[in-house]
XYZ file of C-alpha atoms in Angstrom:
293
model
C 14.233 -10.915 -13.214
C 11.567 -8.198 -12.338
C 13.918 -5.087 -11.770
C 16.896 -5.454 -14.341
C 19.817 -3.419 -13.112
C 18.465 -3.065 -9.588
C 20.439 -4.090 -6.465
C 18.735 -6.385 -3.960
C 19.620 -5.280 -0.295
C 18.262 -6.474 3.220
C 18.351 -3.698 5.750
C 17.524 -4.211 9.481
C 15.243 -1.687 11.367
C 14.418 -1.448 14.824
C 11.786 -4.355 14.638
C 12.300 -6.161 11.395
C 14.372 -6.992 8.442
C 13.416 -5.498 5.132
C 13.956 -6.967 1.806
C 14.099 -4.529 -0.873
C 15.598 -3.463 -4.374
C 16.933 -0.189 -5.478
C 18.029 1.301 -8.822
C 18.587 4.143 -10.976
C 19.739 7.628 -10.234
C 18.322 10.946 -9.258
C 16.153 12.246 -6.339
C 14.897 9.336 -4.158
C 11.635 7.854 -4.579
C 10.139 5.272 -2.249
C 7.400 2.790 -3.769
C 5.258 0.779 -1.228
C 3.177 -2.228 -2.181
C -0.241 -3.490 -0.988
C -2.136 -6.579 -0.047
C -1.867 -9.518 -0.957
C 1.384 -8.717 -3.052
C 4.872 -7.888 -2.558
C 7.367 -5.337 -3.864
C 7.129 -7.024 -7.200
C 3.700 -5.245 -8.033
C 5.925 -2.279 -8.974
C 7.858 -4.343 -11.748
C 6.307 -2.397 -14.612
C 6.445 1.202 -12.849
C 10.074 1.189 -11.173
C 12.143 0.717 -14.152
C 10.417 3.530 -15.878
C 10.705 5.847 -12.800
C 14.477 4.735 -12.450
C 15.263 6.604 -15.644
C 15.128 9.740 -13.619
C 14.964 8.963 -9.928
C 16.756 6.726 -7.535
C 13.911 4.079 -6.796
C 13.621 2.083 -3.658
C 11.105 -0.820 -3.544
C 10.767 -2.699 -0.489
C 8.478 -5.580 0.922
C 6.549 -4.309 3.981
C 7.300 -5.944 7.218
C 5.050 -9.265 7.190
C 5.071 -9.573 3.435
C 7.205 -10.884 0.685
C 10.756 -11.717 1.886
C 10.809 -9.174 4.749
C 10.742 -10.587 8.132
C 7.403 -11.421 10.096
C 7.705 -10.269 13.550
C 5.288 -11.672 16.192
C 2.138 -9.536 16.618
C 1.993 -7.139 19.247
C -0.219 -3.940 19.876
C 1.880 -1.676 17.622
C 3.718 -4.407 15.643
C 1.786 -3.946 12.427
C 0.524 -0.422 12.992
C 0.912 1.740 9.934
C 3.083 3.965 12.152
C 5.263 1.313 12.998
C 5.630 0.176 9.152
C 6.219 3.850 8.242
C 9.175 4.039 10.664
C 10.674 0.633 9.082
C 10.744 2.636 5.708
C 12.091 5.895 7.294
C 14.838 3.962 8.587
C 15.318 2.063 5.341
C 15.816 5.300 3.502
C 18.175 6.899 6.143
C 20.163 3.847 5.881
C 20.468 4.302 2.183
C 21.768 7.806 2.817
C 18.647 9.770 2.050
C 17.235 12.455 4.247
C 14.216 13.264 2.328
C 12.221 11.495 -0.473
C 8.910 11.248 -2.386
C 6.657 8.282 -1.568
C 3.977 6.411 -3.446
C 1.970 3.826 -1.918
C -0.812 1.371 -2.995
C -3.430 -0.234 -0.619
C -1.709 -1.127 2.588
C 1.465 0.702 1.186
C -0.677 3.728 0.789
C -1.725 3.520 4.365
C 1.880 3.284 5.566
C 2.654 6.288 3.075
C 0.090 8.844 4.481
C 1.043 7.932 8.077
C 4.589 8.542 7.210
C 3.669 12.079 5.820
C 1.859 12.758 9.014
C 4.580 11.447 11.400
C 7.740 12.672 9.361
C 6.703 15.756 7.462
C 10.327 16.705 7.350
C 11.189 13.603 5.440
C 8.491 13.356 2.870
C 8.734 15.913 0.043
C 5.630 14.676 -1.941
C 3.066 11.944 -1.514
C 1.202 9.830 -3.900
C -1.688 7.655 -2.723
C -3.002 4.903 -4.737
C -6.649 3.760 -4.714
C -7.485 4.228 -0.993
C -9.090 6.783 1.481
C -7.670 6.999 4.983
C -8.517 3.787 7.103
C -11.005 5.462 9.495
C -12.812 6.973 6.684
C -13.180 3.586 5.113
C -14.665 2.094 8.306
C -16.932 4.982 8.700
C -18.139 4.669 5.069
C -18.868 0.859 5.768
C -21.462 1.919 8.201
C -23.200 4.254 5.734
C -23.068 2.470 2.396
C -23.969 -1.114 1.864
C -22.059 -1.313 -1.311
C -18.892 -0.320 0.370
C -19.404 -2.556 3.292
C -19.731 -5.612 0.957
C -16.782 -4.746 -1.106
C -14.607 -4.561 2.133
C -15.748 -7.881 3.551
C -12.054 -8.897 3.828
C -11.338 -6.064 6.197
C -13.389 -7.662 8.845
C -12.641 -11.245 7.872
C -8.872 -10.813 8.133
C -9.063 -8.811 11.377
C -11.087 -11.568 13.052
C -9.209 -13.125 16.067
C -6.414 -15.827 15.263
C -6.411 -18.421 14.032
C -9.826 -18.378 12.209
C -8.598 -16.469 8.865
C -5.259 -18.055 8.890
C -6.723 -21.578 9.154
C -9.247 -20.945 6.396
C -6.740 -18.978 3.954
C -4.183 -21.652 4.767
C -6.403 -24.353 3.347
C -5.820 -22.923 -0.320
C -3.856 -19.684 -0.216
C -3.508 -19.548 -3.969
C -7.153 -19.701 -4.399
C -7.649 -16.863 -1.900
C -4.875 -14.595 -3.249
C -6.378 -15.286 -7.051
C -9.921 -14.686 -5.886
C -8.858 -11.419 -4.169
C -6.911 -9.873 -7.028
C -9.556 -10.962 -9.532
C -12.422 -9.463 -7.772
C -10.569 -6.074 -6.750
C -9.447 -5.643 -10.378
C -10.961 -4.197 -13.368
C -13.041 -6.436 -15.894
C -10.053 -7.029 -18.366
C -7.180 -7.122 -15.922
C -4.215 -9.385 -16.803
C -1.531 -9.959 -14.385
C 2.000 -11.013 -15.463
C 2.127 -14.882 -14.533
C 5.500 -14.585 -13.199
C 4.575 -11.945 -10.797
C 1.500 -13.888 -9.892
C 3.681 -16.992 -9.277
C 5.886 -14.785 -6.961
C 2.802 -13.575 -5.075
C 1.708 -17.109 -4.686
C 5.145 -18.280 -3.466
C 5.220 -15.611 -0.620
C 1.588 -15.823 0.377
C 1.859 -19.610 0.581
C 3.909 -19.278 3.635
C 1.981 -19.552 6.848
C 3.866 -16.845 8.599
C 3.015 -14.289 5.514
C -0.819 -15.308 6.225
C -0.472 -14.809 9.856
C 1.503 -11.628 9.666
C -0.757 -9.891 6.816
C -3.759 -10.709 9.024
C -2.206 -8.868 11.756
C -1.599 -5.984 9.522
C -5.547 -6.012 9.024
C -6.055 -6.532 12.697
C -4.164 -3.155 13.447
C -6.822 -1.411 11.167
C -9.883 -1.166 13.337
C -7.767 -0.805 16.545
C -4.494 1.021 16.629
C -4.724 2.643 13.080
C -8.216 4.051 13.698
C -7.131 5.250 16.897
C -4.165 7.220 15.559
C -6.319 8.368 12.508
C -9.062 9.554 14.958
C -6.409 11.380 16.946
C -5.103 13.111 13.746
C -8.574 13.959 12.703
C -9.534 15.441 15.998
C -6.485 17.622 16.201
C -7.290 19.050 12.693
C -3.835 18.027 11.276
C -3.440 17.850 7.572
C -0.625 16.534 5.256
C 1.455 19.488 4.286
C 3.276 18.205 1.243
C 1.886 18.085 -2.200
C -0.396 14.966 -2.566
C -1.359 13.218 -5.788
C -4.226 10.711 -5.666
C -4.553 8.059 -8.254
C -7.561 5.387 -8.474
C -8.940 2.934 -11.109
C -11.700 4.385 -13.132
C -14.021 1.440 -12.547
C -16.874 3.311 -10.750
C -16.452 6.632 -12.579
C -17.692 9.860 -10.809
C -18.507 8.221 -7.779
C -14.989 7.265 -7.093
C -13.723 10.765 -8.065
C -15.956 12.493 -5.673
C -15.067 9.995 -2.863
C -11.335 9.914 -3.454
C -10.710 13.620 -3.934
C -13.395 14.797 -1.663
C -12.230 12.750 1.233
C -8.479 13.483 0.730
C -9.123 17.298 0.689
C -10.094 16.836 4.442
C -6.865 15.151 5.271
C -4.297 17.124 3.105
C -3.735 20.779 2.339
C -2.516 20.379 -1.389
C -4.468 17.688 -3.384
C -4.808 16.723 -6.992
C -5.712 13.577 -8.617
C -6.981 11.648 -11.609
C -8.367 8.297 -12.426
C -6.225 5.588 -14.537
C -7.799 2.668 -16.456
C -8.761 -0.424 -14.692
C -9.640 -1.359 -11.065
C -7.685 -1.454 -7.851
C -4.281 -2.473 -8.939
C -3.210 0.646 -10.806
C 0.520 -0.275 -11.205
C -0.321 -3.546 -12.876
C -3.471 -2.620 -14.720
C -2.376 0.797 -15.957
C 1.370 0.804 -15.657
C 2.048 3.372 -18.411
C -0.479 5.771 -16.982
C 0.547 5.161 -13.408
C 4.295 5.740 -14.113
C 3.673 8.861 -16.274
C 1.382 10.504 -13.645
C 3.973 9.461 -10.712
C 6.956 10.606 -12.718
C 5.625 13.764 -13.610
C 4.243 14.733 -10.312
C 7.512 13.962 -8.549
C 9.711 15.676 -10.964
C 7.779 19.038 -11.016
């Protein structure tokens, strides 16, 4: 329905089973979604990219129709989730690829570029800064801290966020997407229904909270080790972000990522946080041109 002509697959990794679709032909491109969505968030971008690339669009572990392993210290670390997708791409026969990630998927993507530099040819990050930088910013900027309240709420010890979200998961999902998007955002009703279907599963709520619980613990520890070592992403890196906050976002996005990657460029696209759905044409064009050249 969302990806005409694509093939649906399910691939076992070391710690999870990953649901995905793949289609098109040409150099491989991996697209990773964010919270609180599924791979369906790419439904307007992936078919465009498939005209020139072989496109792989998975559900991250804990999300959508992928498996939801029990929580553990590293189970939902972005390093672990990156390894899932390295194993997916290798199972599909690819040794190197380009990757674009949004939100949680962007955090998985940049960790993949750090941990597997021989695999990632180019990297596109959509509307995030590195995890530890976001937590640092919360301590310095009240606007940032209020805007990321959910980072602290979702990371609270179980079962508090699970119980509260589980009382009305559709409300929480819709509220999150409406408040993070631009003023005139319109989401495809069928895609929204799919997000609600998946997010209404108590195990999805639990697993996605575990994904956030990894943020201030293991993910920040790994980021801090990377920062202290002076490591930088070596592959060409494109940053895209919604233009809702104008110059402030441009300075924050590009200025921050230039500390973390050696070859950085970027641009704003219309709308808020959900670039692939709020500005699908601009997002597809930017990603396609960057990966092709």
